Coordinates of C-alpha atoms in Angstrom, one line a residue:
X11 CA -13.9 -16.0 13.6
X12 CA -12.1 -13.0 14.9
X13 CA -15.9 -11.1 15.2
X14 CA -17.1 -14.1 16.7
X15 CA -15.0 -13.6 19.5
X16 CA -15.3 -10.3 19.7
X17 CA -19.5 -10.3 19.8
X18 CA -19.3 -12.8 22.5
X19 CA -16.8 -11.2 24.7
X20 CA -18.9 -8.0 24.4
X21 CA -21.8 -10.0 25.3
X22 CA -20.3 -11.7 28.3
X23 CA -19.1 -8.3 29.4
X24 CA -22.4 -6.9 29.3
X25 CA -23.8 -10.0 30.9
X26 CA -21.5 -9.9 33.9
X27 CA -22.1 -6.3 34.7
X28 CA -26.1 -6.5 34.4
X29 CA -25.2 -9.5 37.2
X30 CA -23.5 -7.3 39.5
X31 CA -20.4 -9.5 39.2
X32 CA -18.4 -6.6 37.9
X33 CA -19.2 -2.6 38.4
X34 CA -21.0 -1.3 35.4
X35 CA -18.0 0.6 33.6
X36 CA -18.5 0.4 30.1
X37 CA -15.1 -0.1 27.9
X38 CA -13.5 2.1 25.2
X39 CA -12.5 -0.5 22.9
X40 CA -13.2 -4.6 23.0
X41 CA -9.9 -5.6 21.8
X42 CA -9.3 -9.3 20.6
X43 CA -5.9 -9.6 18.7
X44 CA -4.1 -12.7 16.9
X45 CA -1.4 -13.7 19.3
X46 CA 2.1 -14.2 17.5
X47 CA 2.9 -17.3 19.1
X48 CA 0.3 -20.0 19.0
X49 CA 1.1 -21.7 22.1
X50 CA -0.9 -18.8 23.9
X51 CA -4.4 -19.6 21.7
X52 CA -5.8 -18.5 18.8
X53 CA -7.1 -15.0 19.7
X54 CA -5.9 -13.4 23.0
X55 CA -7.6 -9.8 24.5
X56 CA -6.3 -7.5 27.5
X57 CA -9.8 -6.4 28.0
X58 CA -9.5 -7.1 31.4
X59 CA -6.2 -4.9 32.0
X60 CA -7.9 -2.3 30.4
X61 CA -11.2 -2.2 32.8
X62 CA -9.4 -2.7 36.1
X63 CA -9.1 0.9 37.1
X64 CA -12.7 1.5 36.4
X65 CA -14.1 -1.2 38.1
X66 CA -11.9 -0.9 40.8
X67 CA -11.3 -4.6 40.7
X68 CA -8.3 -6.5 40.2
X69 CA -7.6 -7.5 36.3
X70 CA -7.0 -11.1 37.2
X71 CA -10.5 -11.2 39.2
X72 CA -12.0 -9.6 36.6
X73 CA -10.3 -12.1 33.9
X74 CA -11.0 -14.9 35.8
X75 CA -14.9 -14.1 36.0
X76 CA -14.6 -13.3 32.1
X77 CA -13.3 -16.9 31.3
X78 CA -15.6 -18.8 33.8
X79 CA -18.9 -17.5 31.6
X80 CA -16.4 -17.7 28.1
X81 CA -15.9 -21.3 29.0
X82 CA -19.7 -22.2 29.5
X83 CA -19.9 -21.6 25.3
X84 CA -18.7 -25.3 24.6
X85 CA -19.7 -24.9 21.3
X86 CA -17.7 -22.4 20.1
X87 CA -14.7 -21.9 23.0
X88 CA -12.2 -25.2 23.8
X89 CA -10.7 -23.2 26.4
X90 CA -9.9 -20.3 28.0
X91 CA -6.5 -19.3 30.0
X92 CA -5.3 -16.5 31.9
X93 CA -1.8 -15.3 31.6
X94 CA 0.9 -12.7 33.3
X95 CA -1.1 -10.0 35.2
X96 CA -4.5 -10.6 33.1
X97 CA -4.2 -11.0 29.9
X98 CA -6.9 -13.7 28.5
X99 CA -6.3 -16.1 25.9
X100 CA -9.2 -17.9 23.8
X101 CA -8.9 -21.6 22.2
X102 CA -11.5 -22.0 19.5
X103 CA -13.0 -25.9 19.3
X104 CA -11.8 -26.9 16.0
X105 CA -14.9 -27.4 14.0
X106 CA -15.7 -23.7 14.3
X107 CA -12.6 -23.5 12.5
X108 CA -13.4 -25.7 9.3
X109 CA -16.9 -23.6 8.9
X110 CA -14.2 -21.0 7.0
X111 CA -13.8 -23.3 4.1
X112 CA -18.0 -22.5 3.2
X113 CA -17.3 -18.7 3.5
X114 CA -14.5 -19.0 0.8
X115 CA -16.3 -21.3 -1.5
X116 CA -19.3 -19.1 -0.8
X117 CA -17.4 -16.2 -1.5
X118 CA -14.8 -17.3 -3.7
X119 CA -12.9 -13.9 -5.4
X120 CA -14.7 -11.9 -2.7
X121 CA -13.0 -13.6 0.4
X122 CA -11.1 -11.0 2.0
X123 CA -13.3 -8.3 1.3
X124 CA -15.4 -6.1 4.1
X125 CA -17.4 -3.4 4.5
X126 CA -15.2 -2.2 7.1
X127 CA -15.0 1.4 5.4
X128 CA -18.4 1.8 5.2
X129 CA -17.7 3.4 1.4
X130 CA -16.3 6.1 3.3
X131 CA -14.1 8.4 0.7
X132 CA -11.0 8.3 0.3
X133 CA -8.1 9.6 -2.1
X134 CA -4.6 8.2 -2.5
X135 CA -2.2 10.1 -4.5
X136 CA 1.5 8.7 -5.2
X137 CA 4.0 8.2 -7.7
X138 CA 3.4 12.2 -9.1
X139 CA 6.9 12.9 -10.5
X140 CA 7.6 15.9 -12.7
X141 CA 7.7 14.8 -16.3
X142 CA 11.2 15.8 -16.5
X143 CA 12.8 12.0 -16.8
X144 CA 12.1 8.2 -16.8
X145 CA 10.3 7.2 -13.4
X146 CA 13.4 5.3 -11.5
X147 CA 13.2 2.9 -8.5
X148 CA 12.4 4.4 -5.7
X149 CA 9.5 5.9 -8.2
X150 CA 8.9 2.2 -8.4
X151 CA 8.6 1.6 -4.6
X152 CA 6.1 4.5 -4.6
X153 CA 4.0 3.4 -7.5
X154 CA 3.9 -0.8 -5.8
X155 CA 3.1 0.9 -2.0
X156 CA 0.3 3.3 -3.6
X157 CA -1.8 0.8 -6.1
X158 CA -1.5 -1.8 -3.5
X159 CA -2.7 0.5 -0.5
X160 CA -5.6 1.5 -3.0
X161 CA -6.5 -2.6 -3.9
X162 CA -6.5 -3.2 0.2
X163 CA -8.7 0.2 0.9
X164 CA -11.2 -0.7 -1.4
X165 CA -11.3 -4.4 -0.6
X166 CA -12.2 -3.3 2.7
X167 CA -15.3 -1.2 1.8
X168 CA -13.8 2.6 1.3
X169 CA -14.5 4.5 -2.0
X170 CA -10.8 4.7 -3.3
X171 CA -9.5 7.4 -5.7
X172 CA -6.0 6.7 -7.0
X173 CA -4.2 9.7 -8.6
X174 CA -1.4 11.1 -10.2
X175 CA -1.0 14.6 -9.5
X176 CA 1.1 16.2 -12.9
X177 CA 4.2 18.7 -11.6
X178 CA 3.8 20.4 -14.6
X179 CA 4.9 24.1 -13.8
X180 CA 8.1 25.5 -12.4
X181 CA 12.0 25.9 -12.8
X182 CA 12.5 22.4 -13.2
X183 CA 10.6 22.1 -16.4
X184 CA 11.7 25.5 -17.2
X185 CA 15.0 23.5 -17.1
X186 CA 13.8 20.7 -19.1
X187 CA 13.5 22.6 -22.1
X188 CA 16.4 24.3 -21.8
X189 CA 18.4 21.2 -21.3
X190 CA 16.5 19.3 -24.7
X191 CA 17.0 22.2 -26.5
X192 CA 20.8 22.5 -26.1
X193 CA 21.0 19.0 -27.1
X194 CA 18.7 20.2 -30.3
X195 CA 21.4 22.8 -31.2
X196 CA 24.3 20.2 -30.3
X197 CA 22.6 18.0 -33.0
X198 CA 22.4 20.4 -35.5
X199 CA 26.2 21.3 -35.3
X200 CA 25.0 24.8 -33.4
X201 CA 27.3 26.2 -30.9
X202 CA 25.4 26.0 -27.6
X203 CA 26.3 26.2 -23.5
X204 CA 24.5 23.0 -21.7
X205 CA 22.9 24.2 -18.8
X206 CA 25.0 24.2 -15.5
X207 CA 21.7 22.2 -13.7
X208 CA 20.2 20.5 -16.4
X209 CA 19.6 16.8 -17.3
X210 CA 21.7 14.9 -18.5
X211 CA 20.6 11.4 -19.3
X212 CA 20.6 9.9 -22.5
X213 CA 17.1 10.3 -23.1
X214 CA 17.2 14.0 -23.3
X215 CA 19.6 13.2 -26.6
X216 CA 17.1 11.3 -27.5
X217 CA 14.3 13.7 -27.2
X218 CA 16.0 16.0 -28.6
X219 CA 16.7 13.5 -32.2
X220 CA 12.8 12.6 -32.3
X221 CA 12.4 16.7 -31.6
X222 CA 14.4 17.2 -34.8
X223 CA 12.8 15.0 -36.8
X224 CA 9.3 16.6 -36.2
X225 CA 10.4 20.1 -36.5
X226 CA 13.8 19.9 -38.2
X227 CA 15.7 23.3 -37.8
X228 CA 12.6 25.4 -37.5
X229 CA 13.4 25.6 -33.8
X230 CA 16.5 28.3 -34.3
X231 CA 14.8 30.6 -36.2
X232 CA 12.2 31.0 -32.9
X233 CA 13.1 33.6 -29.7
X234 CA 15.2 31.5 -27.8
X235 CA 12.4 31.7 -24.8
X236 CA 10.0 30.4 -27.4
X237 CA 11.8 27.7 -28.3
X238 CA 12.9 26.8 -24.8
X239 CA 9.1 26.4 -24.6
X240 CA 8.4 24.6 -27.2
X241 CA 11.3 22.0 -26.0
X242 CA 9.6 21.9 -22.6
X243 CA 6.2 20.8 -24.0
X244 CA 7.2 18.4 -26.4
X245 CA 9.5 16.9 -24.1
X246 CA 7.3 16.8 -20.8
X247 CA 4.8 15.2 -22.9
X248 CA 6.7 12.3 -25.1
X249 CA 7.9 11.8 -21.0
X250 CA 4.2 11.9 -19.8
X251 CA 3.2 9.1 -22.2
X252 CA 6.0 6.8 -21.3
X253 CA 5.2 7.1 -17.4
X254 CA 2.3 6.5 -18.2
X255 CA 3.1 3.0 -20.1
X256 CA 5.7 1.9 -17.7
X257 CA 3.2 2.3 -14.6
X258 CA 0.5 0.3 -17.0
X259 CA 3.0 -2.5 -17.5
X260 CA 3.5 -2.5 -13.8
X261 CA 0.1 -3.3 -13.6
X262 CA -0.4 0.0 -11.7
X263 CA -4.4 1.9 -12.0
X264 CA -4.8 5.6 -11.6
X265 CA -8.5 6.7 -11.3
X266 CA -7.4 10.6 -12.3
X267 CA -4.6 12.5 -13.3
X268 CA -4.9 16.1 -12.1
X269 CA -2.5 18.6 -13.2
X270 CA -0.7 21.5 -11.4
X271 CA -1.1 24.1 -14.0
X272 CA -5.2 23.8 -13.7
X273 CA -4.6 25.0 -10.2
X274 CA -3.6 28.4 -12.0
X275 CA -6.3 28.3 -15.2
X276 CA -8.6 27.9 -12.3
X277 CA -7.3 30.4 -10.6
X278 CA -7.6 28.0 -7.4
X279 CA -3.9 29.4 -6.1
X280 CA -4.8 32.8 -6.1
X281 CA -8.4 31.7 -4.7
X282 CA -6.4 30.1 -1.9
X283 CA -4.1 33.1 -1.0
X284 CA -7.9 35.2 -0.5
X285 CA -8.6 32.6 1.8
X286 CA -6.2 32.7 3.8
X287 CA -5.9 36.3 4.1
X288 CA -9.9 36.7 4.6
X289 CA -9.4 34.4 7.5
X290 CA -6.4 36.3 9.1
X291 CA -4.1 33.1 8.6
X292 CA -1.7 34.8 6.3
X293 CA 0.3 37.9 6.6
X294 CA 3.4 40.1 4.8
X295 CA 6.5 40.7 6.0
X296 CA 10.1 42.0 4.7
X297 CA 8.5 41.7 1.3
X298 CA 6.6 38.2 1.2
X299 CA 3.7 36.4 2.4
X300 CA 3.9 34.2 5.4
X301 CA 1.2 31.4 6.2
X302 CA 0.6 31.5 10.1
X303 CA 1.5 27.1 10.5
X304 CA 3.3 27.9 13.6
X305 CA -0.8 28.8 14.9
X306 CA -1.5 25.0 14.0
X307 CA 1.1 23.1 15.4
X308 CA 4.3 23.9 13.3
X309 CA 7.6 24.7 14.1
X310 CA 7.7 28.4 12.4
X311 CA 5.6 30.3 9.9
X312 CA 6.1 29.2 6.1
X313 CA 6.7 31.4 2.8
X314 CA 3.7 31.1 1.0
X315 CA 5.3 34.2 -2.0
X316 CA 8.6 34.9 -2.6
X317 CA 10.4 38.6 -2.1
X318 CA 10.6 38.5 -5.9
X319 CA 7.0 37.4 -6.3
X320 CA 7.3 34.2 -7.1
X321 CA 5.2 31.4 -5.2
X322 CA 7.1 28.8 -3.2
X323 CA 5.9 24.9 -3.9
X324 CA 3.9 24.9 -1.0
X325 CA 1.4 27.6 -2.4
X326 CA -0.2 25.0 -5.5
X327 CA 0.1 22.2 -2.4
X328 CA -2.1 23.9 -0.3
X329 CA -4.8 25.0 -3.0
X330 CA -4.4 21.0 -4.5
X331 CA -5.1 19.7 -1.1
X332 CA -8.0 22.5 -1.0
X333 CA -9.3 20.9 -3.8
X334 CA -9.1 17.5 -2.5
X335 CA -11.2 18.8 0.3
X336 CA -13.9 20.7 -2.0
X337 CA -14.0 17.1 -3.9
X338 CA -15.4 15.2 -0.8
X339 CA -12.9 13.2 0.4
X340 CA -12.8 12.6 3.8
X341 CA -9.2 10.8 4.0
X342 CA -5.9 12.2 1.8
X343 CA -3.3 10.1 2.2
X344 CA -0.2 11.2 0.4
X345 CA 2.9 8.5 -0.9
X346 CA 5.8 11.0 -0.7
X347 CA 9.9 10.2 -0.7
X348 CA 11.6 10.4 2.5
X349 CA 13.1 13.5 1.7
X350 CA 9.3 15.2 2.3
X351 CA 9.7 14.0 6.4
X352 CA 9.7 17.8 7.1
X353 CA 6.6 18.7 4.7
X354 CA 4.4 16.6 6.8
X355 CA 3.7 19.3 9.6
X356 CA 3.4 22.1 7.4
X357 CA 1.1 20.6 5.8
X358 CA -1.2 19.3 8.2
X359 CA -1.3 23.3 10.0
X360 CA -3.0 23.8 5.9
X361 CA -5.3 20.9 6.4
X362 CA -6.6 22.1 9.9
X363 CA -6.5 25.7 8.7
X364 CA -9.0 25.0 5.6
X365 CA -11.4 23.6 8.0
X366 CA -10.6 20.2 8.0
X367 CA -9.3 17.5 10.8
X368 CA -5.3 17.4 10.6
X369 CA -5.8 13.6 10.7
X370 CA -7.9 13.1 8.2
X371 CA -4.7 13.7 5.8
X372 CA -1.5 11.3 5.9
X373 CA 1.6 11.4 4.5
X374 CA 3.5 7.7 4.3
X375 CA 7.0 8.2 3.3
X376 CA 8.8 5.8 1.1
X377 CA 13.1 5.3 2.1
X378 CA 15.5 4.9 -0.3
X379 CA 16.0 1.6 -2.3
X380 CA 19.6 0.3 -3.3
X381 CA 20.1 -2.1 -5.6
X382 CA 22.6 -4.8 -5.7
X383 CA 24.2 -7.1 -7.8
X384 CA 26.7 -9.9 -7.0
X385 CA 26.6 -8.6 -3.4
X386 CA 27.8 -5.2 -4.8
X387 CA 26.0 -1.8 -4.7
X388 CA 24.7 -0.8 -8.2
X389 CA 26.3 2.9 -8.3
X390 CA 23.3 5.8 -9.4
X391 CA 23.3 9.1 -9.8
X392 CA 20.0 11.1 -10.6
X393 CA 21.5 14.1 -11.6
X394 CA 24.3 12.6 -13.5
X395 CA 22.0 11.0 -15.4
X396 CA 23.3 7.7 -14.3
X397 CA 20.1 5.8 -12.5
X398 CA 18.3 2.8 -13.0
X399 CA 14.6 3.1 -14.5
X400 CA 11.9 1.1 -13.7
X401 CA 11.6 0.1 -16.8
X402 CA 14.8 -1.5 -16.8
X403 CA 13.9 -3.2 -13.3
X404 CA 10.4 -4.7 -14.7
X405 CA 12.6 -5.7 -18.0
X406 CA 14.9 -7.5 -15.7
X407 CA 13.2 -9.1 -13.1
X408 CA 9.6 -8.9 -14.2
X409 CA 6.3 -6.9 -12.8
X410 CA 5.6 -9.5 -10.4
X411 CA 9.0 -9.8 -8.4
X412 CA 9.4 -6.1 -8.5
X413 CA 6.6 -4.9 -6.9
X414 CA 6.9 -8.1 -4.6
X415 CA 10.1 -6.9 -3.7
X416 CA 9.1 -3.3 -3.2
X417 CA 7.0 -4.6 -0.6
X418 CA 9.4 -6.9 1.6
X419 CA 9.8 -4.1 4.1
X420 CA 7.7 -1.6 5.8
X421 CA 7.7 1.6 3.0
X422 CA 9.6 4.2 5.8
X423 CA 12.6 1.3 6.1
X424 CA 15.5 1.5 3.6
X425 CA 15.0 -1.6 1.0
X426 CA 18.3 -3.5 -0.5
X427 CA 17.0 -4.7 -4.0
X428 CA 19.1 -7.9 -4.8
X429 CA 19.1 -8.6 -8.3
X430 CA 20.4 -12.0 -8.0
X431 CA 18.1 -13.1 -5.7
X432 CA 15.3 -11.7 -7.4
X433 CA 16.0 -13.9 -10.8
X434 CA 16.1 -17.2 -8.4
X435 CA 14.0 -20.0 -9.6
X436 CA 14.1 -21.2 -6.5
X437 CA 12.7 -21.3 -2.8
X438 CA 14.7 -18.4 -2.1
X439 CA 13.0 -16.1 -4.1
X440 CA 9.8 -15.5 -2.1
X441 CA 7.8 -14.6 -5.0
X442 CA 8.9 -17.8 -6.7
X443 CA 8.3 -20.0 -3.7
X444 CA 4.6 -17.9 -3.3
X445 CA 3.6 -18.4 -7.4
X446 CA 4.8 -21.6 -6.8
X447 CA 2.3 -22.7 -4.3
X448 CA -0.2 -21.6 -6.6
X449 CA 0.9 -23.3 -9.3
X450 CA 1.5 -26.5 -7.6
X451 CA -2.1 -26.4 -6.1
X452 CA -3.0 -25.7 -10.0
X453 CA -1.2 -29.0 -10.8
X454 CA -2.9 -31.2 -7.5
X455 CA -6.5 -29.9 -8.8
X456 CA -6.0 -31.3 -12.4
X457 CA -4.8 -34.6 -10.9
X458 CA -7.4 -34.9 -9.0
X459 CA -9.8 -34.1 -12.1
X460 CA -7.8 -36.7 -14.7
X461 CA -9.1 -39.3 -12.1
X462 CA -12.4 -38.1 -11.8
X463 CA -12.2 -36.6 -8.5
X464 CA -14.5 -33.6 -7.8
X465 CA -13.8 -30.8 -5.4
X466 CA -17.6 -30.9 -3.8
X467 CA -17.6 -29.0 -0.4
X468 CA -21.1 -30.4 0.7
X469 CA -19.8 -34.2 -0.4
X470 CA -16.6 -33.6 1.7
X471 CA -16.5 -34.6 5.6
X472 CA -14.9 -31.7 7.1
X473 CA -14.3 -33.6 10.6
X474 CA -11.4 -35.1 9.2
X475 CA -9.2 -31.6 8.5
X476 CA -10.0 -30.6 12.6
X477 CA -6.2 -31.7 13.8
X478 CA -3.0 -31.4 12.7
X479 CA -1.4 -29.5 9.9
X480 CA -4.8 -29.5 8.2
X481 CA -6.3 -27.2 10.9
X482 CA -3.1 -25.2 10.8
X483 CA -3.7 -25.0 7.2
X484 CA -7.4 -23.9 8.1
X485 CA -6.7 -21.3 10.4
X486 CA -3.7 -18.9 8.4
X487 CA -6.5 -18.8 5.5
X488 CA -8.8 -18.0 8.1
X489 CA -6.8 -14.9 8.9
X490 CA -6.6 -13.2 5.8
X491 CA -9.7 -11.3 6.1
X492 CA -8.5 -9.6 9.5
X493 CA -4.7 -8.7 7.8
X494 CA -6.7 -7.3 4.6
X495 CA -8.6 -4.6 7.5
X496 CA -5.4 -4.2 9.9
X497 CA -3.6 -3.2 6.4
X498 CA -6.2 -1.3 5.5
X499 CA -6.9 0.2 9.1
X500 CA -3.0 0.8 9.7
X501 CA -2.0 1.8 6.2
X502 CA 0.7 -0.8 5.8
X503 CA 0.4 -2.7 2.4
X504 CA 3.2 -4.7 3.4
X505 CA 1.3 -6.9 6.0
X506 CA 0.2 -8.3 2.4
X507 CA 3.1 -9.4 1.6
X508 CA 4.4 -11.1 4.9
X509 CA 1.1 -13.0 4.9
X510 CA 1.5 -14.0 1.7
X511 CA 4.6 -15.7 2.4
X512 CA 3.3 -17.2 5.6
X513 CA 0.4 -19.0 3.7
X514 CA 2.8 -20.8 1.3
X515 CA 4.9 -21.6 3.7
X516 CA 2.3 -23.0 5.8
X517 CA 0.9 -25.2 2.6
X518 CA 4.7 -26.2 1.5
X519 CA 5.0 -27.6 5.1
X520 CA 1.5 -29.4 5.1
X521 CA 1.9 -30.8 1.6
X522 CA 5.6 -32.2 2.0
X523 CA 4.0 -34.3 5.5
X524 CA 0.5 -35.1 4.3
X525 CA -1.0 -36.3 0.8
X526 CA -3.8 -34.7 -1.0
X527 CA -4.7 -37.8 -2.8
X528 CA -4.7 -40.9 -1.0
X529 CA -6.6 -44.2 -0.5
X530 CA -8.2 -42.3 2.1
X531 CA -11.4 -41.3 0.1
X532 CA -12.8 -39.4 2.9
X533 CA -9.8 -37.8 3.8
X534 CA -8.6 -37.0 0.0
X535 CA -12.7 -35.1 -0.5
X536 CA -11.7 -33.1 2.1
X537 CA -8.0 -32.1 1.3
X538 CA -9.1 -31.3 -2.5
X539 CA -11.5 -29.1 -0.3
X540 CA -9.1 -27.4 1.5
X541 CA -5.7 -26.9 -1.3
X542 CA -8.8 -25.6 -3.4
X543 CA -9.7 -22.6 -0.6
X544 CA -5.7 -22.1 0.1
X545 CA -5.3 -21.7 -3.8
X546 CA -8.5 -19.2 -3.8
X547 CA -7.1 -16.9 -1.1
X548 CA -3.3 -17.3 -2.5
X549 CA -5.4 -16.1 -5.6
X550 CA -6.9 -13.1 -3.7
X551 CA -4.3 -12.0 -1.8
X552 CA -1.7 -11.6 -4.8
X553 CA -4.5 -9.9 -6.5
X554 CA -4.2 -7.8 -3.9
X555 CA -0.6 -7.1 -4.4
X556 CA -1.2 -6.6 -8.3
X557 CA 0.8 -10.0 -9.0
X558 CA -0.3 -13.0 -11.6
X559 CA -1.3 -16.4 -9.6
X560 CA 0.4 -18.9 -12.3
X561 CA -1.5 -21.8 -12.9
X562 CA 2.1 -23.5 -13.9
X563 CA 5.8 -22.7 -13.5

């Protein structure tokens, strides 16, 4: 519908300047936008604020001759009204409105879906944590925010790559080892010094029991470098695997995992560092190499190599992003923590400076999550050892209400987790209240088939639905095709979620005023019709969010 609008303002545009009625001043952008409150129409544009300096003409004039030749469509516009200094709002007659039933049962699972992206390529990497520990919560907020962005991209027409990028090298899983072997020696009555920075969770006991069982004391006769090693390997990957199983019972897909230590075997770091310095962007001073960012829009130059000669993080970044690049993807977007706000520059100057467009890469930043119970913060400490894992979330609360939940708020505003409400079995709980529209559509549907009635679009009368909370109905499952781009087009995954909860609100409300099954036959072929296309896109757009449509609750 939204299109529809568009094409035909773009056509009365063009119309009105080949008549001389306007100057000929051809428009950047023909903008037509849902308007929040429905008392000003069902699609509203400022197209005529935004021509006024170029035609020279007053935005009101130039409204007013766009809604005169609007107007003479009868069979598609009701109305059209101008408001404030020009901005023009569109009513659409109703029974264009009830022609979006036929596109979902055409379409059925496929409603929602464009080809928007024009299977333009695009990567998004998130979740990534070093296998040093359990993934926690706010791993969990990164993990719901990346597979859901990656469902919305490719439901609007973009190749998506999901992937885990593996931080598999450095002094944290140097520390690792050193902190699993300690507890190796502790459990083999071995006098032993835990490390002053290591981790200290429970599960690195653990690891270090199941680590004695497969090599008993064989570890102590090894250098203690070698063993350290050996620790580190074991451990990182017994960690590896159980990401890897809590993200697949968080229903969460990665296309590739791609590990940091192949950026050395491949010698793609050091390949990196030649590039840079064959293209003069890279330079040594007081004993290190420098990467020129402040020549691409940083605030200062960064340390690409260490005095001591080792590499700072951002060296493997840069030759991963490289690699992205080399790959073919033509958007990176990035799912980093907050803490990574002052990466984002940095590493845009690499982008530009390997020959791409800085935009083309983006970085969306996921805040902090606090959890609480009975109104009171749940205390964590990551390097205490005292956190709470996703595992123990999803255990909790289940998948579905979890990444629900992760998704309330925009992923750069700080998210209170309450536990409490998240167990409700009730209409507080908006996943509950959501499911539950689902579910209760489910239960209308079977009626309706114990009694031998049929949902049969081309038997139903479609008339009948064009007032009232039935056309309300109509038009918020109309929309969900335009949210599905805007999330896509904006990169907020959220947007989902809000809509989500608008649509089962918006059935509650019709279905505690109107029956579905009447005496009305007419009316009761049509509202089977229409609770049938609200289920399908309720169906859709949770699929979206990687969360079960219950048949029954």
């Amino acid at each position: 519908m939204k299109e529809k609008i568009e094409s035909l303002l773009k056509q009365t545009l063009e119309d009105l300047m080949q008549d001389g009625v306007i100057p000929v001043c051809e428009p950047d952008i023909i903008s037509v936008n849902i308007p929040p409150n429905k008392d000003f129409g069902d699609f509203a544009s400022n197209i005529a604020m935004v021509m006024a300096s170029k035609a020279k003409r007053p935005p009101r004039e130039i409204a007013g001759a766009i809604k005169e030749r609007m107007e003479t469509h009868g069979d598609i516009i009701k109305k059209v009204d101008i408001a404030g200094p020009g901005f023009i709002n569109f009513y659409v007659k109703p029974v264009m409105w009830t022609g979006v039933l036929n596109d979902i049962f055409s379409q059925r699972e496929f409603y929602g879906t464009s080809t928007y992206g024009a299977g333009k390529k695009v990567q998004v990497e998130f979740v990534s944590a070093n296998p040093t520990g359990p993934l926690h919560i706010g791993h969990g907020r990164g993990a719901a925010v990346g597979d859901t962005l990656a469902r919305i991209l490719a439901a609007a027409g973009f190749d998506v790559q999901a992937e885990y990028y593996i931080n598999d090298v450095g002094n944290q899983m140097n520390i690792l080892g050193a902190s699993v072997f300690s507890r190796y020696k502790e459990l083999l009555g071995k006098e032993t010094v835990f490390p002053s920075d290591g981790y200290k969770g429970e599960y690195i006991a653990e690891l270090a029991r199941a680590l004695s069982q497969t090599h008993g004391e064989s570890l102590l006769e090894e250098d203690e470098s070698a063993a350290v090693q050996i620790c580190r390997q074991f451990a990182s990957s017994v960690i590896f695997d159980e990401i890897k199983e809590d993200l697949k019972s968080f229903n969460v897909h990665f296309d590739h995992y791609f590990s940091e230590s192949s950026l050395y075997e491949d010698h793609k770091v050091e390949d990196t560092l030649g590039y840079f310095k064959e293209k003069g962007f890279s330079y040594e001073e007081d004993g290190a190499l420098w990467f020129k960012t402040s020549d691409f829009g940083d605030e200062k130059d960064r340390v690409l190599r260490k005095q001591d000669g080792s590499l700072t993080y951002f060296a493997p970044d840069i030759a991963y992003h490289k690699d992205k690049l080399e790959r073919g993807f033509k958007q990176i977007i990035d799912i980093w923590g907050a803490d990574h706000h002052g990466y984002v520059p940095r590493m845009k100057a690499a982008i530009e400076a390997l020959g791409a467009e800085p935009d083309c890469f983006h970085a969306l930043l996921i805040q902090l999550v606090s959890l609480v119970r009975q109104g009171k913060p749940v205390y964590m400490s990551t390097r205490a050892g005292e956190f709470v894992t996703l595992k123990e979330i999803i255990d909790e609360v289940g998948k579905d209400v979890a990444r629900y939940f992760f998704l309330m708020r925009r992923c750069d505003s700080h998210l209170i987790f309450d536990l409490d409400l998240a167990k409700k079995k009730s209409d507080e709980n908006p996943v509950y209240y959501i499911q539950y529209a689902h579910a209760r559509i489910c239960s209308i549907l079977k009626n309706a088939k114990d009694q031998g009635l049929d949902v049969d679009i081309d038997q139903a009368d479609m008339d009948v639905l064009a007032a009232g909370e039935d056309l309300e109905l109509i038009k918020t499952i109309a929309m969900f095709p335009d949210v599905v781009v805007s999330c896509a087009t904006d990169l907020e995954p959220h947007r989902i979620a809000f809509y989500l909860l608008e649509l089962a609100t918006a059935f509650h409300r019709f279905y505690n005023k109107n029956r579905v099954i009447s005496d009305d036959g007419r009316m009761t072929k049509a509202r089977l019709v229409l609770i049938y296309a609200v289920r399908q896109v309720l169906s859709n757009a949770l699929t979206l969010m990687g969360i079960d449509a219950p048949e029954s609750m």
